[in-house]
PDB file of C-alpha atoms and ligand atoms in Angstrom:
ATOM      1  CA  MET G   1       0.000   0.000   0.000  1.00 74.00           C
ATOM      2  CA  GLU G   2       1.350   3.433  -0.913  1.00 85.00           C
ATOM      3  CA  PHE G   3       2.373   5.890   1.770  1.00 90.00           C
ATOM      4  CA  ASP G   4      -0.572   8.113   2.650  1.00 91.00           C
ATOM      5  CA  LYS G   5       0.951  11.582   3.031  1.00 92.00           C
ATOM      6  CA  LEU G   6      -2.175  12.963   4.673  1.00 91.00           C
ATOM      7  CA  SER G   7      -1.814  10.536   7.552  1.00 92.00           C
ATOM      8  CA  ALA G   8       1.760  11.618   8.364  1.00 94.00           C
ATOM      9  CA  LYS G   9       2.278  12.731  11.973  1.00 93.00           C
ATOM     10  CA  LEU G  10       5.219  14.988  11.228  1.00 95.00           C
ATOM     11  CA  VAL G  11       6.175  16.722   7.983  1.00 95.00           C
ATOM     12  CA  PHE G  12       9.245  18.919   7.604  1.00 94.00           C
ATOM     13  CA  GLU G  13      11.654  20.149   4.985  1.00 96.00           C
ATOM     14  CA  ILE G  14      15.415  19.891   4.967  1.00 96.00           C
ATOM     15  CA  LYS G  15      17.932  21.893   2.951  1.00 97.00           C
ATOM     16  CA  ASP G  16      20.569  19.276   2.303  1.00 97.00           C
ATOM     17  CA  LEU G  17      22.201  15.996   3.310  1.00 97.00           C
ATOM     18  CA  ALA G  18      23.124  17.461   6.713  1.00 97.00           C
ATOM     19  CA  GLY G  19      19.387  17.642   7.476  1.00 96.00           C
ATOM     20  CA  THR G  20      18.970  14.011   6.492  1.00 97.00           C
ATOM     21  CA  GLU G  21      21.915  13.145   8.745  1.00 97.00           C
ATOM     22  CA  LYS G  22      20.295  14.848  11.756  1.00 96.00           C
ATOM     23  CA  LEU G  23      17.220  12.681  11.414  1.00 97.00           C
ATOM     24  CA  ALA G  24      19.306   9.551  10.765  1.00 98.00           C
ATOM     25  CA  ALA G  25      21.515  10.254  13.801  1.00 97.00           C
ATOM     26  CA  PHE G  26      18.521  10.797  16.078  1.00 97.00           C
ATOM     27  CA  LEU G  27      16.808   7.591  14.942  1.00 98.00           C
ATOM     28  CA  ALA G  28      20.010   5.520  15.149  1.00 98.00           C
ATOM     29  CA  GLY G  29      20.372   6.734  18.731  1.00 98.00           C
ATOM     30  CA  GLN G  30      16.837   5.606  19.581  1.00 97.00           C
ATOM     31  CA  ALA G  31      17.002   2.239  17.784  1.00 98.00           C
ATOM     32  CA  LEU G  32      16.411  -0.961  19.747  1.00 97.00           C
ATOM     33  CA  ALA G  33      16.474  -4.675  18.932  1.00 97.00           C
ATOM     34  CA  GLY G  34      13.455  -5.220  16.692  1.00 97.00           C
ATOM     35  CA  THR G  35      13.256  -1.642  15.412  1.00 98.00           C
ATOM     36  CA  VAL G  36      11.842  -1.488  11.875  1.00 98.00           C
ATOM     37  CA  ILE G  37      11.997   1.606   9.678  1.00 98.00           C
ATOM     38  CA  ALA G  38      10.062   1.505   6.410  1.00 98.00           C
ATOM     39  CA  LEU G  39      11.406   3.835   3.711  1.00 98.00           C
ATOM     40  CA  ASP G  40       9.543   5.012   0.640  1.00 98.00           C
ATOM     41  CA  GLY G  41       9.992   7.710  -1.968  1.00 97.00           C
ATOM     42  CA  ASP G  42      10.898   7.918  -5.628  1.00 95.00           C
ATOM     43  CA  LEU G  43      14.192   6.796  -7.105  1.00 95.00           C
ATOM     44  CA  GLY G  44      16.905   9.209  -5.962  1.00 97.00           C
ATOM     45  CA  ALA G  45      14.865  10.610  -3.082  1.00 98.00           C
ATOM     46  CA  GLY G  46      17.523   9.457  -0.622  1.00 98.00           C
ATOM     47  CA  LYS G  47      16.446   6.134   0.879  1.00 98.00           C
ATOM     48  CA  THR G  48      19.921   4.678   0.483  1.00 98.00           C
ATOM     49  CA  ALA G  49      21.624   7.920   1.558  1.00 98.00           C
ATOM     50  CA  PHE G  50      19.471   7.951   4.703  1.00 98.00           C
ATOM     51  CA  SER G  51      20.314   4.288   5.358  1.00 98.00           C
ATOM     52  CA  GLN G  52      24.041   4.946   5.002  1.00 98.00           C
ATOM     53  CA  LEU G  53      23.898   7.817   7.491  1.00 98.00           C
ATOM     54  CA  PHE G  54      21.754   5.762   9.850  1.00 98.00           C
ATOM     55  CA  ALA G  55      24.334   2.943   9.689  1.00 98.00           C
ATOM     56  CA  LYS G  56      27.172   5.367  10.397  1.00 98.00           C
ATOM     57  CA  HIS G  57      25.426   6.603  13.544  1.00 98.00           C
ATOM     58  CA  LEU G  58      24.612   3.064  14.607  1.00 98.00           C
ATOM     59  CA  GLY G  59      28.361   2.447  14.609  1.00 98.00           C
ATOM     60  CA  VAL G  60      28.657   0.426  11.403  1.00 98.00           C
ATOM     61  CA  LYS G  61      32.226   0.641  10.109  1.00 97.00           C
ATOM     62  CA  GLY G  62      32.969   0.481   6.403  1.00 89.00           C
ATOM     63  CA  THR G  63      30.810   0.959   3.350  1.00 93.00           C
ATOM     64  CA  VAL G  64      27.072   0.426   3.218  1.00 94.00           C
ATOM     65  CA  ASN G  65      26.089  -0.119  -0.417  1.00 92.00           C
ATOM     66  CA  SER G  66      22.662   0.054  -1.969  1.00 91.00           C
ATOM     67  CA  PRO G  67      21.091  -3.394  -1.553  1.00 85.00           C
ATOM     68  CA  THR G  68      19.205  -3.100  -4.865  1.00 82.00           C
ATOM     69  CA  PHE G  69      20.883  -6.228  -6.214  1.00 79.00           C
ATOM     70  CA  THR G  70      21.696  -8.063  -2.989  1.00 80.00           C
ATOM     71  CA  LEU G  71      18.150  -7.568  -1.590  1.00 89.00           C
ATOM     72  CA  ILE G  72      19.401  -7.830   1.982  1.00 92.00           C
ATOM     73  CA  LYS G  73      22.705  -7.071   3.662  1.00 95.00           C
ATOM     74  CA  GLU G  74      23.696  -7.504   7.270  1.00 96.00           C
ATOM     75  CA  TYR G  75      26.157  -5.283   9.102  1.00 97.00           C
ATOM     76  CA  LYS G  76      27.498  -5.031  12.648  1.00 97.00           C
ATOM     77  CA  GLY G  77      26.997  -1.852  14.623  1.00 98.00           C
ATOM     78  CA  ARG G  78      25.861  -1.111  18.166  1.00 98.00           C
ATOM     79  CA  LEU G  79      23.119  -3.530  17.125  1.00 98.00           C
ATOM     80  CA  PRO G  80      22.997  -5.770  14.058  1.00 98.00           C
ATOM     81  CA  PHE G  81      21.874  -3.690  11.078  1.00 98.00           C
ATOM     82  CA  TYR G  82      19.754  -5.270   8.326  1.00 97.00           C
ATOM     83  CA  HIS G  83      19.421  -3.220   5.148  1.00 97.00           C
ATOM     84  CA  MET G  84      16.876  -4.323   2.542  1.00 96.00           C
ATOM     85  CA  ASP G  85      15.736  -3.142  -0.860  1.00 95.00           C
ATOM     86  CA  VAL G  86      12.602  -4.976  -1.920  1.00 94.00           C
ATOM     87  CA  TYR G  87      12.044  -3.155  -5.228  1.00 93.00           C
ATOM     88  CA  ARG G  88      12.672  -6.298  -7.262  1.00 89.00           C
ATOM     89  CA  LEU G  89      10.803  -8.667  -4.966  1.00 88.00           C
ATOM     90  CA  SER G  90       7.290  -9.951  -5.149  1.00 86.00           C
ATOM     91  CA  LEU G  91       5.426 -10.444  -1.905  1.00 86.00           C
ATOM     92  CA  ASP G  92       5.676 -14.222  -2.393  1.00 88.00           C
ATOM     93  CA  GLU G  93       9.433 -14.038  -2.830  1.00 88.00           C
ATOM     94  CA  ALA G  94       9.761 -11.831   0.255  1.00 87.00           C
ATOM     95  CA  GLU G  95       7.837 -14.427   2.229  1.00 87.00           C
ATOM     96  CA  GLU G  96       9.911 -17.278   0.815  1.00 89.00           C
ATOM     97  CA  LEU G  97      13.144 -15.487   1.712  1.00 86.00           C
ATOM     98  CA  GLY G  98      11.904 -15.251   5.291  1.00 88.00           C
ATOM     99  CA  LEU G  99      12.429 -11.486   5.415  1.00 89.00           C
ATOM    100  CA  ASP G 100       9.898 -11.250   8.217  1.00 87.00           C
ATOM    101  CA  GLU G 101      12.311 -13.102  10.519  1.00 90.00           C
ATOM    102  CA  TYR G 102      14.634 -10.107  10.441  1.00 95.00           C
ATOM    103  CA  PHE G 103      11.892  -7.780  11.650  1.00 95.00           C
ATOM    104  CA  TYR G 104      11.495  -9.695  14.889  1.00 93.00           C
ATOM    105  CA  GLY G 105      15.210 -10.398  15.415  1.00 91.00           C
ATOM    106  CA  GLN G 106      17.916  -8.777  17.534  1.00 95.00           C
ATOM    107  CA  GLY G 107      18.785  -6.088  15.038  1.00 97.00           C
ATOM    108  CA  VAL G 108      17.466  -2.948  13.382  1.00 98.00           C
ATOM    109  CA  THR G 109      15.899  -3.260   9.935  1.00 98.00           C
ATOM    110  CA  LEU G 110      15.613  -0.558   7.280  1.00 98.00           C
ATOM    111  CA  VAL G 111      13.501  -1.451   4.252  1.00 97.00           C
ATOM    112  CA  GLU G 112      13.734   0.549   1.019  1.00 97.00           C
ATOM    113  CA  TRP G 113      10.489   0.465  -1.045  1.00 96.00           C
ATOM    114  CA  ALA G 114       8.743  -0.954   2.027  1.00 96.00           C
ATOM    115  CA  SER G 115       5.233  -0.245   0.706  1.00 95.00           C
ATOM    116  CA  LEU G 116       5.686  -3.076  -1.799  1.00 93.00           C
ATOM    117  CA  ILE G 117       5.670  -5.615   1.042  1.00 93.00           C
ATOM    118  CA  THR G 118       3.205  -3.998   3.456  1.00 93.00           C
ATOM    119  CA  ASP G 119       1.529  -7.368   4.083  1.00 92.00           C
ATOM    120  CA  ILE G 120       4.588  -8.892   5.735  1.00 92.00           C
ATOM    121  CA  LEU G 121       5.802  -5.810   7.613  1.00 95.00           C
ATOM    122  CA  PRO G 122       5.244  -5.805  11.368  1.00 96.00           C
ATOM    123  CA  GLN G 123       2.336  -3.817  12.731  1.00 95.00           C
ATOM    124  CA  ASN G 124       4.634  -1.521  14.704  1.00 97.00           C
ATOM    125  CA  LEU G 125       7.126   0.474  12.690  1.00 98.00           C
ATOM    126  CA  LEU G 126       8.286   3.929  11.736  1.00 98.00           C
ATOM    127  CA  HIS G 127       7.329   4.853   8.197  1.00 98.00           C
ATOM    128  CA  ILE G 128       9.360   7.522   6.385  1.00 98.00           C
ATOM    129  CA  TYR G 129       8.470   8.997   3.014  1.00 98.00           C
ATOM    130  CA  LEU G 130      11.101  11.102   1.240  1.00 98.00           C
ATOM    131  CA  GLU G 131      10.045  13.598  -1.406  1.00 98.00           C
ATOM    132  CA  THR G 132      12.491  15.394  -3.682  1.00 98.00           C
ATOM    133  CA  LEU G 133      12.019  19.176  -3.820  1.00 98.00           C
ATOM    134  CA  SER G 134      15.303  20.108  -5.514  1.00 98.00           C
ATOM    135  CA  VAL G 135      18.773  18.641  -5.960  1.00 98.00           C
ATOM    136  CA  THR G 136      19.481  18.800  -2.207  1.00 98.00           C
ATOM    137  CA  GLU G 137      16.142  19.736  -0.601  1.00 98.00           C
ATOM    138  CA  ARG G 138      13.719  17.094   0.623  1.00 98.00           C
ATOM    139  CA  ARG G 139      10.321  17.033   2.306  1.00 97.00           C
ATOM    140  CA  ILE G 140      10.145  14.256   4.882  1.00 97.00           C
ATOM    141  CA  TYR G 141       6.920  12.672   6.085  1.00 97.00           C
ATOM    142  CA  LEU G 142       6.996  10.604   9.273  1.00 97.00           C
ATOM    143  CA  LYS G 143       4.315   8.253  10.473  1.00 97.00           C
ATOM    144  CA  ALA G 144       4.572   6.211  13.655  1.00 97.00           C
ATOM    145  CA  GLN G 145       2.738   2.936  13.898  1.00 96.00           C
ATOM    146  CA  GLY G 146       2.660   2.086  17.585  1.00 96.00           C
ATOM    147  CA  GLN G 147       5.332   2.316  20.260  1.00 96.00           C
ATOM    148  CA  PRO G 148       8.117   3.238  20.703  1.00 97.00           C
ATOM    149  CA  TYR G 149       7.753   5.136  17.436  1.00 98.00           C
ATOM    150  CA  ASP G 150       4.997   7.441  18.702  1.00 97.00           C
ATOM    151  CA  ASP G 151       7.362   8.587  21.452  1.00 97.00           C
ATOM    152  CA  TRP G 152      10.198   9.141  18.983  1.00 97.00           C
ATOM    153  CA  ILE G 153       8.079  11.477  16.877  1.00 96.00           C
ATOM    154  CA  TYR G 154       6.955  13.280  20.004  1.00 94.00           C
ATOM    155  CA  THR G 155      10.595  13.769  21.024  1.00 94.00           C
ATOM    156  CA  LEU G 156      11.546  14.942  17.551  1.00 93.00           C
ATOM    157  CA  THR G 157       8.751  17.489  17.626  1.00 89.00           C
ATOM    158  CA  GLU G 158       9.451  18.712  21.134  1.00 88.00           C
ATOM    159  CA  ASN G 159      13.207  18.999  21.360  1.00 81.00           C
ATOM    160  CA  GLY G 160      14.073  20.750  18.115  1.00 78.00           C
ATOM    161  CA  VAL G 161      16.352  17.965  16.857  1.00 78.00           C
ATOM    162  CA  LEU G 162      15.560  18.958  13.301  1.00 77.00           C
ATOM    163  CA  GLU G 163      16.172  22.675  13.450  1.00 73.00           C
ATOM    164  CA  GLN G 164      18.914  23.748  11.063  1.00 60.00           C
TER     165      GLN G 164
HETATM  166  N1  LIG X   1      18.987  16.039   1.574  1.00 90.37           N
HETATM  167  C1  LIG X   1      19.325  14.910   0.953  1.00 90.37           C
HETATM  168  N2  LIG X   1      18.926  13.729   1.463  1.00 90.37           N
HETATM  169  C2  LIG X   1      19.226  12.560   0.835  1.00 90.37           C
HETATM  170  N3  LIG X   1      19.956  12.459  -0.292  1.00 90.37           N
HETATM  171  C3  LIG X   1      20.389  13.615  -0.831  1.00 90.37           C
HETATM  172  C4  LIG X   1      20.091  14.879  -0.242  1.00 90.37           C
HETATM  173  N4  LIG X   1      20.655  15.864  -0.988  1.00 90.37           N
HETATM  174  C5  LIG X   1      21.272  15.245  -2.001  1.00 90.37           C
HETATM  175  N5  LIG X   1      21.123  13.889  -1.926  1.00 90.37           N
HETATM  176  C6  LIG X   1      21.671  12.947  -2.905  1.00 90.37           C
HETATM  177  O1  LIG X   1      20.591  12.348  -3.604  1.00 90.37           O
HETATM  178  C7  LIG X   1      20.929  11.002  -3.940  1.00 90.37           C
HETATM  179  C8  LIG X   1      19.906  10.061  -3.364  1.00 90.37           C
HETATM  180  O2  LIG X   1      20.144   8.794  -3.911  1.00 90.37           O
HETATM  181  P1  LIG X   1      19.745   7.447  -3.159  1.00 90.37           P
HETATM  182  O3  LIG X   1      19.988   7.595  -1.694  1.00 90.37           O
HETATM  183  O4  LIG X   1      20.425   6.342  -3.862  1.00 90.37           O
HETATM  184  O5  LIG X   1      18.172   7.419  -3.432  1.00 90.37           O
HETATM  185  P2  LIG X   1      17.159   6.192  -3.325  1.00 90.37           P
HETATM  186  O6  LIG X   1      17.800   5.115  -2.514  1.00 90.37           O
HETATM  187  O7  LIG X   1      15.948   6.779  -2.677  1.00 90.37           O
HETATM  188  O8  LIG X   1      16.879   5.781  -4.750  1.00 90.37           O
HETATM  189  C9  LIG X   1      22.314  10.733  -3.382  1.00 90.37           C
HETATM  190  O9  LIG X   1      23.255  10.950  -4.407  1.00 90.37           O
HETATM  191  C10 LIG X   1      22.439  11.793  -2.275  1.00 90.37           C
HETATM  192  O10 LIG X   1      23.776  12.171  -2.022  1.00 90.37           O
HETATM  193 MG1  LIG X   2      18.126   3.024  -2.847  1.00 90.37          MG
END
């Protein structure tokens, strides 16, 4: 199911990659075992760039590549980091690959093109939609589905994490 922009809890605009990094750093700091972040947005919107910055702040050393061809890659950070790109997968294939096991594991999962596999995503997750405004500017829509994600959005709103 496509991301419903009208149901977003928090919408804000960023000027450049440094804005994306602020959000990624905050969320990497909050992440727990079993955290799932669903990423959507057109090609080039910054799903992979966000994931790379998130990994950096989770303590992953080395290069995080786009998983477009590998589908899933695992990294070691403060917590295990699972990075998926499901663009080329059908729902059946995603189920066969057992992707859902990652969501309930000990690590943090980021899923690019998550809306393509809505049916197997956990009920609780943070959903992020990235929209391209210009070469470096993005509008970011955040939607929390359950806890602790509701609290994260509340914190983001209250403490000015995103002010540039
Ligand atoms: N504010 C920004 N946030 C994310 N990416 C940005 C931003 N400004 C410029 N970019 C660039 O846009 C491109 C986004 O590409 P990518 O992350 O691969 O997109 P996607 O994975 O959504 O297809 C990267 O080259 C990145 O450096
Ligand atoms: Mg990508």
